[in-house]
Amino acid sequence: MQREARTVEALIRRYCRDHHNSAPELCEDCRQLLAYARKRLHHCPFQDRKPTCGKCPIHCYAPGKREQIRAVMRYSGRRLLLSHPVLALLHLLDGLRKPPSGKASGPA
Ligand SMILES: [Zn+2]
């Protein structure tokens, strides 16, 4: 879960920098989104066993936040895909991109 927390932070930072012109700090919105995402990861009752969030019975992202995070994923996910362990996170957040099967674990 730690790795996911770091990945989501990297994604949000990238998105914020390119969209909100607020580097190196996050703008208020993105800071809140990051805090929210971390909290959700932290509180997910499934933790390591959890299914993708798309299939998760608990839709833990509030609708507004969900839209925000999806926009971030869509934008930053593609850009950071090659340099960050983002596949697992995209898998968790589902739907945007299906990772190749069997590639979501282990070091590259
Ligand atoms: Zn921002």
XYZ file of C-alpha atoms and ligand atoms in Angstrom:
109
model
C 0.000 0.000 0.000
C 2.934 2.297 0.596
C 3.933 2.020 -2.998
C 0.465 2.934 -4.129
C 0.470 5.960 -1.904
C 3.713 7.117 -3.454
C 2.474 6.413 -6.931
C -0.688 8.381 -6.492
C 1.346 11.254 -5.169
C 3.600 11.167 -8.221
C 0.581 11.147 -10.494
C -1.094 14.039 -8.766
C 2.100 16.061 -8.712
C 2.587 15.575 -12.393
C -0.968 16.482 -13.154
C -0.902 19.531 -10.961
C 2.345 20.776 -12.388
C 1.061 20.545 -15.929
C -2.455 21.738 -15.324
C -2.310 24.126 -12.442
C 1.123 25.593 -12.835
C 1.843 25.273 -9.162
C 5.099 23.326 -9.007
C 6.886 22.428 -6.897
C 4.032 22.592 -4.441
C 0.615 21.216 -5.085
C -2.277 23.575 -5.390
C -4.936 23.412 -2.740
C -7.261 21.216 -4.767
C -4.598 18.693 -5.571
C -3.337 18.659 -2.023
C -6.778 17.774 -0.864
C -7.158 15.158 -3.529
C -3.871 13.566 -2.517
C -4.806 13.573 1.132
C -8.112 12.045 0.232
C -6.585 9.349 -1.943
C -4.128 8.439 0.779
C -6.830 8.225 3.332
C -8.883 5.987 1.101
C -5.957 3.667 0.498
C -5.226 3.620 4.147
C -8.755 2.781 5.101
C -9.489 0.290 2.405
C -10.634 -2.800 4.289
C -9.248 -5.056 1.600
C -5.707 -3.697 1.602
C -3.477 -6.112 -0.280
C -6.319 -8.423 -1.051
C -8.517 -5.845 -2.587
C -9.971 -6.226 -6.033
C -9.719 -3.399 -8.488
C -11.589 -0.417 -7.220
C -13.933 -0.737 -10.159
C -15.042 -4.099 -8.911
C -14.774 -3.249 -5.279
C -18.112 -3.507 -3.503
C -17.203 -0.412 -1.557
C -17.029 2.564 -3.829
C -14.863 4.487 -1.500
C -14.240 7.530 -3.647
C -16.932 10.130 -3.406
C -18.247 10.971 -6.885
C -16.490 14.312 -7.167
C -13.171 12.961 -5.977
C -13.556 9.970 -8.192
C -13.820 12.174 -11.238
C -10.767 14.116 -10.163
C -8.639 11.082 -9.561
C -9.697 9.531 -12.824
C -8.681 12.646 -14.681
C -5.326 12.514 -12.944
C -4.895 8.851 -13.773
C -5.810 9.375 -17.354
C -3.391 12.216 -17.796
C -0.433 11.253 -15.666
C -0.806 7.520 -15.919
C 0.176 7.504 -19.548
C 3.097 9.802 -18.999
C 4.503 8.024 -16.023
C 3.682 4.546 -17.142
C 7.201 3.768 -18.222
C 9.020 5.161 -15.258
C 6.781 4.436 -12.328
C 5.230 1.327 -10.910
C 1.929 2.706 -11.963
C 0.428 -0.346 -13.519
C -0.651 -1.736 -10.204
C -2.319 1.490 -9.295
C -4.106 1.805 -12.581
C -5.254 -1.705 -12.072
C -6.604 -0.814 -8.669
C -8.357 2.219 -9.936
C -9.633 0.157 -12.807
C -11.228 0.784 -16.043
C -8.935 3.317 -17.565
C -6.481 0.800 -18.850
C -6.185 -2.896 -18.528
C -2.666 -3.936 -17.627
C -1.284 -7.000 -19.335
C -2.207 -9.997 -17.259
C 0.364 -11.172 -14.807
C 2.442 -8.019 -14.951
C 1.086 -6.311 -11.889
C 3.494 -7.762 -9.382
C 7.208 -8.126 -8.923
C 10.005 -5.786 -9.943
C 10.249 -4.995 -13.611
Zn -3.356 21.243 -8.830
